[in-house]
Short mmCIF file of C-alpha atoms in Angstrom, two decimals:
data_model
loop_
_atom_site.label_atom_id
_atom_site.label_comp_id
_atom_site.label_asym_id
_atom_site.label_seq_id
_atom_site.Cartn_x
_atom_site.Cartn_y
_atom_site.Cartn_z
CA MET A 1 -23.25 7.64 -50.34
CA ASN A 2 -22.41 9.72 -47.28
CA ARG A 3 -23.89 7.60 -44.47
CA ASN A 4 -20.85 8.26 -42.28
CA TYR A 5 -22.24 11.75 -41.53
CA ILE A 6 -25.35 10.42 -39.73
CA GLY A 7 -25.23 11.38 -36.05
CA LYS A 8 -22.29 13.76 -36.55
CA LYS A 9 -22.18 17.48 -35.79
CA VAL A 10 -21.66 19.65 -38.85
CA THR A 11 -21.55 23.34 -39.70
CA VAL A 12 -23.72 24.37 -42.64
CA ILE A 13 -23.01 27.59 -44.57
CA MET A 14 -26.24 28.85 -46.14
CA ASP A 15 -26.00 29.85 -49.78
CA ARG A 16 -29.80 29.71 -50.06
CA PRO A 17 -31.38 30.85 -46.80
CA LEU A 18 -35.07 30.45 -46.07
CA GLY A 19 -37.09 32.83 -48.28
CA SER A 20 -34.41 33.20 -50.96
CA LYS A 21 -35.06 32.47 -54.64
CA HIS A 22 -33.31 29.78 -56.67
CA PRO A 23 -31.09 31.68 -59.15
CA LYS A 24 -31.97 29.49 -62.13
CA HIS A 25 -35.41 27.94 -61.48
CA GLY A 26 -37.01 30.80 -59.53
CA PHE A 27 -38.67 28.81 -56.73
CA VAL A 28 -38.47 30.11 -53.15
CA TYR A 29 -36.69 28.11 -50.46
CA PRO A 30 -39.11 27.29 -47.59
CA VAL A 31 -36.17 25.97 -45.51
CA ASN A 32 -32.54 26.97 -45.06
CA TYR A 33 -30.28 25.21 -47.57
CA GLY A 34 -26.52 25.25 -47.74
CA TYR A 35 -23.34 23.23 -47.88
CA ILE A 36 -20.70 21.68 -45.67
CA PRO A 37 -17.35 23.41 -46.33
CA ASN A 38 -14.37 21.31 -47.43
CA THR A 39 -16.43 18.30 -48.57
CA ILE A 40 -17.09 16.76 -51.98
CA SER A 41 -20.32 15.08 -53.03
CA GLY A 42 -21.07 12.78 -55.97
CA ASP A 43 -21.69 15.77 -58.24
CA GLY A 44 -18.16 17.11 -57.59
CA GLU A 45 -19.43 20.05 -55.52
CA GLU A 46 -19.54 20.54 -51.77
CA LEU A 47 -22.02 18.35 -49.90
CA ASP A 48 -25.42 20.07 -49.62
CA ALA A 49 -27.64 20.15 -46.55
CA TYR A 50 -31.22 20.97 -45.68
CA VAL A 51 -31.48 22.62 -42.25
CA LEU A 52 -34.90 21.72 -40.84
CA GLY A 53 -36.76 23.07 -37.83
CA GLU A 54 -35.33 26.61 -38.04
CA HIS A 55 -37.89 29.22 -39.05
CA LYS A 56 -35.79 32.27 -39.86
CA PRO A 57 -33.16 32.87 -42.55
CA LEU A 58 -29.70 31.80 -41.36
CA GLU A 59 -26.15 32.45 -42.55
CA LYS A 60 -24.57 29.54 -40.67
CA PHE A 61 -25.90 26.68 -38.56
CA GLU A 62 -24.34 24.00 -36.38
CA GLY A 63 -26.42 20.88 -35.93
CA VAL A 64 -26.57 17.12 -36.15
CA VAL A 65 -27.12 15.07 -39.30
CA ILE A 66 -30.30 13.03 -38.68
CA ALA A 67 -30.51 11.48 -42.17
CA VAL A 68 -29.09 11.41 -45.69
CA LEU A 69 -31.36 11.93 -48.67
CA HIS A 70 -29.71 9.98 -51.49
CA ARG A 71 -30.74 10.98 -55.00
CA LYS A 72 -30.77 7.83 -57.13
CA ASN A 73 -31.00 9.60 -60.48
CA ASP A 74 -28.60 12.48 -59.82
CA ASN A 75 -25.53 11.01 -58.03
CA ASP A 76 -25.96 13.51 -55.22
CA ASP A 77 -26.65 13.35 -51.49
CA LYS A 78 -28.34 15.92 -49.29
CA LEU A 79 -27.73 15.88 -45.55
CA ILE A 80 -30.72 16.52 -43.28
CA VAL A 81 -29.51 18.65 -40.35
CA MET A 82 -31.34 19.72 -37.19
CA LYS A 83 -30.62 20.99 -33.69
CA GLU A 84 -29.24 18.27 -31.45
CA GLY A 85 -32.04 16.30 -29.80
CA ARG A 86 -34.62 17.04 -32.51
CA ASN A 87 -35.87 14.63 -35.14
CA TYR A 88 -38.35 14.46 -38.01
CA THR A 89 -39.92 11.38 -39.57
CA ASP A 90 -39.14 10.39 -43.14
CA ASP A 91 -42.60 11.69 -44.16
CA GLN A 92 -41.86 15.08 -42.56
CA ILE A 93 -38.48 15.23 -44.30
CA ARG A 94 -40.10 14.42 -47.65
CA ALA A 95 -42.80 17.08 -47.14
CA LEU A 96 -40.25 19.77 -46.22
CA THR A 97 -37.89 18.99 -49.11
CA GLU A 98 -40.55 18.32 -51.77
CA PHE A 99 -40.19 21.82 -53.23
CA GLN A 100 -36.82 20.74 -54.70
CA GLU A 101 -36.75 16.95 -54.45
CA GLN A 102 -39.97 16.38 -56.44
CA TRP A 103 -37.90 16.07 -59.63
CA PHE A 104 -35.63 13.34 -58.26
CA LYS A 105 -35.96 9.74 -57.12
CA SER A 106 -34.46 9.33 -53.68
CA ASP A 107 -34.09 7.18 -50.58
CA ILE A 108 -33.72 8.42 -47.03
CA TYR A 109 -31.06 6.70 -44.94
CA ARG A 110 -30.69 6.91 -41.18
#
């Protein structure tokens, strides 16, 4: 699990910006979603991140990791990234990521 990212500044490259459609499952992303370059997650791909609190499609975002959403049945972590100084509760994080996380069991670590 990638707890060592909590509180750190990261740059997220959006491969699924707000409003884009998932290429396989067809749902629309209500938040910006991307990856941290030059990292590896439990699934062997780059570490994914939800960028919360930004309400327009982005290509790139620099922010702070406020939490890690750890998928227990998928061996994958998702970083929760926001502008420095902002924060959301666990309930807010769950509500904003439900569109994709509803199919997984997960814990939120801070």
